[in-house]
XYZ file of C-alpha atoms in Angstrom:
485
model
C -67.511 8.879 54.177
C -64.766 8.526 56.378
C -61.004 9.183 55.091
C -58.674 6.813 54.864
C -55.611 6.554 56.294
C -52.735 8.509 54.912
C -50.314 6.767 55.947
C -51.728 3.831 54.033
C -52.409 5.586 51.024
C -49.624 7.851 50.201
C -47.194 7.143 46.789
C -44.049 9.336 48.450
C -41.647 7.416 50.749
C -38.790 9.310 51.793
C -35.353 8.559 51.027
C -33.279 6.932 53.473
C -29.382 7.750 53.105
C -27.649 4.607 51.701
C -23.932 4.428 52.900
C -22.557 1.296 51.524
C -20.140 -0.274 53.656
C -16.588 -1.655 52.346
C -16.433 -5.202 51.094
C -13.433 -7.334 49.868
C -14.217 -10.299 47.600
C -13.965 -11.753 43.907
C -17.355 -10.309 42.890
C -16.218 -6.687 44.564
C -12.856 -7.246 42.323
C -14.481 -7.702 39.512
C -16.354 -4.724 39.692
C -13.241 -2.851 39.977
C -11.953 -4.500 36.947
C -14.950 -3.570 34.893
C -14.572 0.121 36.126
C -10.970 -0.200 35.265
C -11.903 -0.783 31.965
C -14.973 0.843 31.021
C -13.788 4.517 32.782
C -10.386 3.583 30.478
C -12.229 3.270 27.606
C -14.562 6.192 28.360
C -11.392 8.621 29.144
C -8.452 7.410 26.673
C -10.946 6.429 23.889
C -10.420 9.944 22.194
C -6.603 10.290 22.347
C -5.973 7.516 20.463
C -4.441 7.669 16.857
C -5.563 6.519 13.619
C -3.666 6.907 10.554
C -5.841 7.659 7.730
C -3.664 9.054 5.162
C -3.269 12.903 4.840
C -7.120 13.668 3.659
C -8.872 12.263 6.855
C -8.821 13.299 10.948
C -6.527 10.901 12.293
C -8.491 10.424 15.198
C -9.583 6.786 16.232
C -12.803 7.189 17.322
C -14.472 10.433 16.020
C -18.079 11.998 15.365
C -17.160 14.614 13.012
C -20.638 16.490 12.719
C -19.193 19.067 10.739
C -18.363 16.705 7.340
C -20.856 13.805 8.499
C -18.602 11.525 9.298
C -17.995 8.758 11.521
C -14.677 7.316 12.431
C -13.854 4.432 14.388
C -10.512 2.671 14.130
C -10.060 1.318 10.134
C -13.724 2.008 9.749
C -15.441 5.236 8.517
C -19.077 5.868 8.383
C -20.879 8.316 5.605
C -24.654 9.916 6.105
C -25.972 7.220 3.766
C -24.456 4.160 5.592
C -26.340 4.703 8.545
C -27.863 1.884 9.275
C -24.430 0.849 9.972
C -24.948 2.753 13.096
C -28.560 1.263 13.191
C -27.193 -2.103 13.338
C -24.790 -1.546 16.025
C -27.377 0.285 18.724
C -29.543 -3.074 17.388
C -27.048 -5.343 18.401
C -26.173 -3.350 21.469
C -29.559 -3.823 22.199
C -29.967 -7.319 21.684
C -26.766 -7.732 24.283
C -28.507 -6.227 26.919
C -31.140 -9.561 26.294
C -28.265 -11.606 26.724
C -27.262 -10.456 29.372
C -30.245 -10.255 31.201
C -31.693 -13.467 29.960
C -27.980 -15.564 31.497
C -27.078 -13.892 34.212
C -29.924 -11.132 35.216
C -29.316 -7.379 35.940
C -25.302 -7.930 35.606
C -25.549 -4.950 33.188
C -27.144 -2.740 36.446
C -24.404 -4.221 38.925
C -21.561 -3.925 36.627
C -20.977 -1.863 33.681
C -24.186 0.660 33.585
C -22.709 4.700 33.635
C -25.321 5.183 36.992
C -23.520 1.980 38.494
C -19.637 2.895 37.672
C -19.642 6.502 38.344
C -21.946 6.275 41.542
C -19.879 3.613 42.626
C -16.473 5.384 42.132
C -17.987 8.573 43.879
C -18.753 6.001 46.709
C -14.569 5.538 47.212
C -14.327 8.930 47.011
C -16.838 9.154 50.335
C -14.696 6.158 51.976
C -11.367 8.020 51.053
C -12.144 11.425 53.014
C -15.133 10.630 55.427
C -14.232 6.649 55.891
C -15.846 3.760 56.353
C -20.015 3.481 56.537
C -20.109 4.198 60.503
C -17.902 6.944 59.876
C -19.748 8.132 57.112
C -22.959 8.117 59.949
C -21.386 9.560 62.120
C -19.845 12.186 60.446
C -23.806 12.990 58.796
C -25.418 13.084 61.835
C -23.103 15.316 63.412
C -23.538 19.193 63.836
C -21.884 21.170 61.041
C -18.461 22.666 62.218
C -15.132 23.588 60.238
C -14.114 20.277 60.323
C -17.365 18.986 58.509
C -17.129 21.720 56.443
C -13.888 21.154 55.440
C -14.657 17.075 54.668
C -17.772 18.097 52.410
C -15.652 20.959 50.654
C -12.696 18.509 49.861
C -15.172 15.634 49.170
C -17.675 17.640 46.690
C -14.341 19.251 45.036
C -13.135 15.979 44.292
C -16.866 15.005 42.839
C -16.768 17.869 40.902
C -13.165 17.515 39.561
C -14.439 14.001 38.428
C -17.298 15.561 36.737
C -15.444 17.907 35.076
C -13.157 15.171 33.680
C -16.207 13.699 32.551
C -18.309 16.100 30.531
C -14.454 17.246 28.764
C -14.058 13.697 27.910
C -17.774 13.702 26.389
C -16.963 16.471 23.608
C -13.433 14.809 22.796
C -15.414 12.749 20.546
C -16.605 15.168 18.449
C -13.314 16.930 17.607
C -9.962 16.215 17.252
C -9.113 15.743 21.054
C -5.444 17.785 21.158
C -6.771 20.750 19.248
C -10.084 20.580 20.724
C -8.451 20.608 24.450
C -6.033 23.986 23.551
C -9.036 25.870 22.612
C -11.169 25.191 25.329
C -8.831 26.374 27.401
C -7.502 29.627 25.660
C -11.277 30.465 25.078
C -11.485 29.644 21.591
C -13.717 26.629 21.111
C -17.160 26.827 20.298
C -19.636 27.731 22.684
C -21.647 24.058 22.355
C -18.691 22.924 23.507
C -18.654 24.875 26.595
C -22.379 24.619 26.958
C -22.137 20.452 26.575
C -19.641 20.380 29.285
C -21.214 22.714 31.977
C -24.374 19.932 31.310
C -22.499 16.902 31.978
C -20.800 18.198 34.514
C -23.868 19.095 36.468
C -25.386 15.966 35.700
C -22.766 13.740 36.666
C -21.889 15.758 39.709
C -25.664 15.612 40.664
C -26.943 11.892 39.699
C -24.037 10.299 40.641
C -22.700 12.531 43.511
C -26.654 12.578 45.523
C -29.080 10.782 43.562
C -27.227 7.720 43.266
C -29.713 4.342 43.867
C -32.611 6.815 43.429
C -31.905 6.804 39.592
C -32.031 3.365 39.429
C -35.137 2.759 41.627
C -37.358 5.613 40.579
C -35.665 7.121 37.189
C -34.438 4.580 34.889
C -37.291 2.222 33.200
C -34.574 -0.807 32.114
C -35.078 -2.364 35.524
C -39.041 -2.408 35.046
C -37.650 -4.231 31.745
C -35.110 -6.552 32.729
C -37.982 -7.542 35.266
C -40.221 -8.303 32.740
C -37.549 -10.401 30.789
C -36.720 -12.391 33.474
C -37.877 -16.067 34.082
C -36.956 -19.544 36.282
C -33.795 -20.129 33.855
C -32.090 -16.620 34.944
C -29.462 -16.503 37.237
C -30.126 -14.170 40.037
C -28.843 -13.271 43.472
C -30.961 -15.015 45.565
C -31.019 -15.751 49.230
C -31.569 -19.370 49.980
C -34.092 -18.792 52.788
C -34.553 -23.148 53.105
C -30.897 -23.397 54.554
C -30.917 -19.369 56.334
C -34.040 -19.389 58.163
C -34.987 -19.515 60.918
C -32.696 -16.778 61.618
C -30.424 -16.648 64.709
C -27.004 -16.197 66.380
C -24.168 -19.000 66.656
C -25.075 -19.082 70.386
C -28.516 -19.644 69.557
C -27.514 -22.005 66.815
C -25.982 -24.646 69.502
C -28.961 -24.373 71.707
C -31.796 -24.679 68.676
C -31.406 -27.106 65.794
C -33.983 -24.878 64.097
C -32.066 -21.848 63.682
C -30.492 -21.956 60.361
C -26.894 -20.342 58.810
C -28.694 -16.607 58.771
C -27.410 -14.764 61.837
C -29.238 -11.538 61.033
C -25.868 -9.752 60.515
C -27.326 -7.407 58.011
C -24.483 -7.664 56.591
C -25.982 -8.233 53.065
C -28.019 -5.013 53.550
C -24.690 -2.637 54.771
C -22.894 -3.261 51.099
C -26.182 -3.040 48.999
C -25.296 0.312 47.075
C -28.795 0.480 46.971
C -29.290 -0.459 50.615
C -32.014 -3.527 49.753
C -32.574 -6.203 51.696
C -31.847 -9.476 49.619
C -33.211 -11.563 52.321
C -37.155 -10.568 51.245
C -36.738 -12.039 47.764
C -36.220 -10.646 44.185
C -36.774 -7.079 43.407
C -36.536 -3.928 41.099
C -33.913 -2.660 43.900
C -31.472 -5.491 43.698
C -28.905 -4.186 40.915
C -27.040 -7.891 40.954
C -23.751 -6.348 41.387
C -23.456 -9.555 43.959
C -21.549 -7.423 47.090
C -24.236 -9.150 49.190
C -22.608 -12.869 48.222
C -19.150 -11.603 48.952
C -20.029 -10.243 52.580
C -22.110 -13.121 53.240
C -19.313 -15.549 51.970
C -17.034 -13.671 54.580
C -19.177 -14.026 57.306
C -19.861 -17.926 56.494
C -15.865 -18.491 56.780
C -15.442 -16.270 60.098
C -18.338 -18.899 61.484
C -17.248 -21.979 60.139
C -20.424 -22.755 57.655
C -20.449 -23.409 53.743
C -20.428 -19.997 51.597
C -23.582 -20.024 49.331
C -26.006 -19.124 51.513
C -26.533 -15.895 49.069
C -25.279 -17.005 45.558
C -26.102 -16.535 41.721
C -28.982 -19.334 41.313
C -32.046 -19.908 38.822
C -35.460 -20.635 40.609
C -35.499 -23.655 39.142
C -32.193 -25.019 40.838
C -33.195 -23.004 43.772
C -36.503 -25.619 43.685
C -33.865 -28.628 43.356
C -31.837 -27.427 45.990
C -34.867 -27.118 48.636
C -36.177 -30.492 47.748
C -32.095 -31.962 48.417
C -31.184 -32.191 44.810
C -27.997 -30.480 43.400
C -28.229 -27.503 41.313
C -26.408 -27.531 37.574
C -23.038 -26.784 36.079
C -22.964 -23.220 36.254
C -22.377 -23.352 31.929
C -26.094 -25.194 31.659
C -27.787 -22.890 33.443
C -25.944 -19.589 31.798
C -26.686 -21.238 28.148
C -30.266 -22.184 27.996
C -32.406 -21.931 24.851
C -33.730 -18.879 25.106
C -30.088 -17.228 25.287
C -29.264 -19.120 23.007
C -31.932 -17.577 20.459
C -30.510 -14.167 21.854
C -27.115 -14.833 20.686
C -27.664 -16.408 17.877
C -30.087 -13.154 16.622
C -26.938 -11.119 17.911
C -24.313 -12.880 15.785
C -27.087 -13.206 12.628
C -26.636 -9.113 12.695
C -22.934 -8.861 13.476
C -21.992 -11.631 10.566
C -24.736 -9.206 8.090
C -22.857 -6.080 9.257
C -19.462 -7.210 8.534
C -20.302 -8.424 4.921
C -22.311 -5.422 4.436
C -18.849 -3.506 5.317
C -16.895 -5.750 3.252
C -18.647 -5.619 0.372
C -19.903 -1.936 0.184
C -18.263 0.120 -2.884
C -15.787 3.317 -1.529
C -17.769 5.405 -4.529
C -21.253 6.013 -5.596
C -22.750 8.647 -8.218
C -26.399 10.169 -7.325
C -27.834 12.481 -9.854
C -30.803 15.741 -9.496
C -32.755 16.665 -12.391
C -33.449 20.581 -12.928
C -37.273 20.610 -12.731
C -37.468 24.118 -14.051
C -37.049 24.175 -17.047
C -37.755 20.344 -18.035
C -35.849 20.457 -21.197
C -34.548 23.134 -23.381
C -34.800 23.217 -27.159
C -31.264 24.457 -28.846
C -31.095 26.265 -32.191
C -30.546 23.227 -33.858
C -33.033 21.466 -32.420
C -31.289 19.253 -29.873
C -33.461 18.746 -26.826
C -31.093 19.299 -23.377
C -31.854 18.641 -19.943
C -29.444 19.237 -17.228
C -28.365 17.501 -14.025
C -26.528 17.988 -10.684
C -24.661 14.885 -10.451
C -22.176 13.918 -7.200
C -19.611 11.637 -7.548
C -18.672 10.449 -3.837
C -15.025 9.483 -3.177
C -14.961 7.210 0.149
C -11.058 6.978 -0.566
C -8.082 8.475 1.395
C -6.930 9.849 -1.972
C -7.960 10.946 -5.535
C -9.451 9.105 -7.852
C -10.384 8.832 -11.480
C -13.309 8.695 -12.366
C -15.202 7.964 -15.516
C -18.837 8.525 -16.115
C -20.969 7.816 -19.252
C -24.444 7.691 -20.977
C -26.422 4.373 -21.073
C -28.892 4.657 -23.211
C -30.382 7.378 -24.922
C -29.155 6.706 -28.227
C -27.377 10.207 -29.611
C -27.010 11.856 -27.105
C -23.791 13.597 -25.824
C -23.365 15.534 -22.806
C -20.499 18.356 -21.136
C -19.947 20.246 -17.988
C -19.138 23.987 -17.300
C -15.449 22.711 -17.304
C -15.588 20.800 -20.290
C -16.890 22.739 -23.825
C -19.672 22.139 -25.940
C -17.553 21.484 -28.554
C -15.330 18.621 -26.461
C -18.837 16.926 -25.462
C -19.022 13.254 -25.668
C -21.234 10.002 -24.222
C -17.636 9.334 -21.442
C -16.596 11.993 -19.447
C -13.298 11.774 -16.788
C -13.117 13.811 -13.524
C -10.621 13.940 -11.055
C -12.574 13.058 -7.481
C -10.630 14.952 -4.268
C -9.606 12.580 -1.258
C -12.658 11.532 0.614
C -15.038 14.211 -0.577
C -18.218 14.164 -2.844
C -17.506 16.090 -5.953
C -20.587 18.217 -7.373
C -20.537 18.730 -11.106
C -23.678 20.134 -13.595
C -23.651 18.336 -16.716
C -25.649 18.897 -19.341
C -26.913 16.146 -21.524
C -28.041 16.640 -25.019
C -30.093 14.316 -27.494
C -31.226 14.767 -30.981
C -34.204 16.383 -32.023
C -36.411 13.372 -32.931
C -35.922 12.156 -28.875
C -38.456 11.155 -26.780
C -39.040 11.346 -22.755
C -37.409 8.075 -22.040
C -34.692 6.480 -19.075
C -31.376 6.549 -19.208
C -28.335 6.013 -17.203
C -25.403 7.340 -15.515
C -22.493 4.851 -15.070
C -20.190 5.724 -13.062
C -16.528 3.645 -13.661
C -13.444 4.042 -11.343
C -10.106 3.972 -13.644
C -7.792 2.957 -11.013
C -6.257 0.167 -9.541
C -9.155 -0.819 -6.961
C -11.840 -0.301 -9.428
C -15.504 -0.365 -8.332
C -18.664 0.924 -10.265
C -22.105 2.303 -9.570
C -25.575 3.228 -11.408
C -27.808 6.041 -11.274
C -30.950 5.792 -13.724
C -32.498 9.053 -14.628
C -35.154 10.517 -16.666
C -35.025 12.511 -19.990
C -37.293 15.206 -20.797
C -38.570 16.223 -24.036
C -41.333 17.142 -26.194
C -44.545 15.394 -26.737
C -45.544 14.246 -29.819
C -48.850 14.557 -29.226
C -48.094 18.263 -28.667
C -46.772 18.827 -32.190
C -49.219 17.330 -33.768
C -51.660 20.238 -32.177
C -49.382 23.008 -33.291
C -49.680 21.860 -36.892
């Protein structure tokens, strides 16, 4: 059997060097306002202040592992309000659909970590090696002490960046000021030191080298943006009807055939990921729309309509090639389907916020001791005993009031309060945003009977607020005594 062809056959294509060239235009300003903003956000997120009263981090934004807690802004999150957190990544999730449903892989081009860190390591390149034909040049040449001296400043700088980047990472998880002093006196935590030598590597790696290779090869959202993707999305697209056939000015004059495309390759120098729009929609086209921008540029310098690479559905690209005119850009960024998206999106936001305005700042949960089930007491009293929390989602103490519901007779005390004080209501004083444990022991007469009960929970201040906790009592079986006599 005769082999085939390797060269026909082989999954590995080797990487050719992308060095994006420098483009000036709205679409390249707006990606430096989004990295304006989301690198702000990133790296002043976990200075900011929060006042919380004295019994909480003042922090803004915090992940406080340590007490389960998280903080952001006027809102604080407890271990059993997680789906809080749930519902966020949810709707985080469902904006990605948006956003790739109205206006494509915008997420990829514009706000995605890859995108905004590769792309500010790309400045770095133009600031010390220049331009992309410097940049070329400068690669293909032998190294030397000036080379060296261009990669040392240039990778410092990456590296510097990186650095900034994995300490910004654990400022979230600690109160940023006191965190910051002990990392550099030696006294924080070794995680800490750990989680930063990670990022730091990563960044400096993926965003310093790998670059369009994470986004071609690595990261599985583009095989799903793809995928979501139809006729109503707007996409970069190159409108080969009025480009083709390709050809110079010169040749322009000369053949009425040749259309606006002069094969500048312009589009293909500022792809960060160095694809060629030209051949059509593709994994490798991020959207971040540099291509429109340098084509727009080199429509004015010739004196033809910008355009000829724009944001366009297929369907208005169809309209266009047959000589109709394509829609208002708002009709073709609001069609039904993101429509459904956003409405799903908001349905979850509007549930969230009532969930958070209605959710009580206390709750009482309650263990049983298994072991013994019940004890008998020399007067015959049957008593069963409980672990019971009272949680205090305040910023300051509060008094608290619990009693028995149901089980008629019964009386119960803690190790604070005496057998002799016990009664069906007992008060407790519940610390500043804490969860206060307390055994209570709950007695009934002798004649009782395994049966439910309840713990109510009452708070005796101004705010109020209650909360249930049915339990089960434990005591002999009649059917049992009867066998003894």
């Amino acid at each position: 059997m005769r082999n085939p062809d390797p060269a026909l056959t082989s999954l590995f294509e080797k990487r050719e060097t992308v060095y994006p060239k420098a483009v000036n235009g709205r679409f390249r300003r707006f990606k430096w306002l989004v990295m304006l903003i989301t690198l702000t956000i990133y790296y002043v997120t976990p200075w900011l202040r929060w006042d919380r009263g004295p019994y909480a981090p003042n922090q803004a934004v915090l992940v406080d592992l340590a007490h389960r807690r998280f903080y952001m802004f006027a809102i604080e999150i407890w271990p059993q309000e997680f789906y809080f957190v749930a519902g966020l990544l949810i709707m985080a999730g469902i904006g990605l659909f948006v956003v790739t449903s109205a206006v494509g892989r915008a997420w990829c081009g514009y706000a995605c970590p890859q995108t905004v860190w590769t792309d500010l390591f790309q400045h770095v390149d133009r600031l010390i090696d220049g331009d992309r034909n410097a940049q070329m040049r400068l690669a293909a040449a032998p190294w030397g002490p000036a080379k060296i001296a261009r990669r040392a400043l240039k990778w410092s700088i990456y590296l510097v960046i990186s650095f900034w980047t994995g300490g910004a990472w654990i400022m979230y998880f600690a109160d940023a000021p006191t965190l910051t002093v002990d990392f550099w006196t030696g006294q924080a935590a070794a995680v800490a030191y750990g989680t930063v030598a990670a990022l730091t590597l990563t960044t400096f790696v993926l965003g310093g080298f790998f670059r369009e290779q994470i986004c071609i090869y690595m990261c599985p959202w583009p095989r799903i943006q793809t995928a979501m993707l139809d006729e109503k999305s707007l996409i970069v697209t190159y409108k080969d009807w009025r480009g083709e056939k390709r050809g110079s000015v010169k040749q322009a004059l000369k053949d009425p055939e040749v259309g606006d495309c002069i094969d500048c390759n312009g589009c293909v120098n500022v792809c960060p990921t160095g694809y060629d729009i030209r051949n059509g929609p593709d994994v490798r086209c991020i959207t971040c729309a540099l291509c429109i921008d340098e084509c727009d540029n080199v429509m004015a310098q010739i004196g033809r309509p910008r355009g000829l690479i724009d944001y366009a559905t297929l369907e208005d690209c169809k309209a266009e090639r047959a000589g109709g005119t394509p829609r208002p850009i708002t009709k073709a960024l609001f069609h039904t389907r993101t429509l459904v998206y956003v409405g799903i999106w908001a349905a979850i936001g509007a549930a969230l916020l009532f969930a958070l305005g209605a959710r009580d700042r206390l709750d009482i949960s309650a263990q049983k001791d298994r072991n013994p089930p019940y004890t008998i007491q020399p007067d015959g009293a049957v008593r069963n005993d409980y672990t019971v929390r009272l949680l205090n989602m305040e910023g300051r103490v509060r008094p608290m009031q619990v009693t028995l519901q149901g089980l008629p007779g019964a009386v119960m005390w803690t190790d604070d309060i005496p057998r002799d004080a016990a009664a069906r209501m007992l008060q407790f004083q519940v610390p500043a945003d804490q969860v206060a444990k307390v055994r209570i022991y709950v007695s009934a007469p002798p004649e009782t009977r395994q049966q439910k009960f309840t713990f109510a929970l009452l708070a005796m201040d101004g705010e109020g607020g209650s909360d249930t906790n049915s339990q089960g009592f434990a005591a002999p079986d009649p059917d049992d005594d009867d066998e003894e006599e």
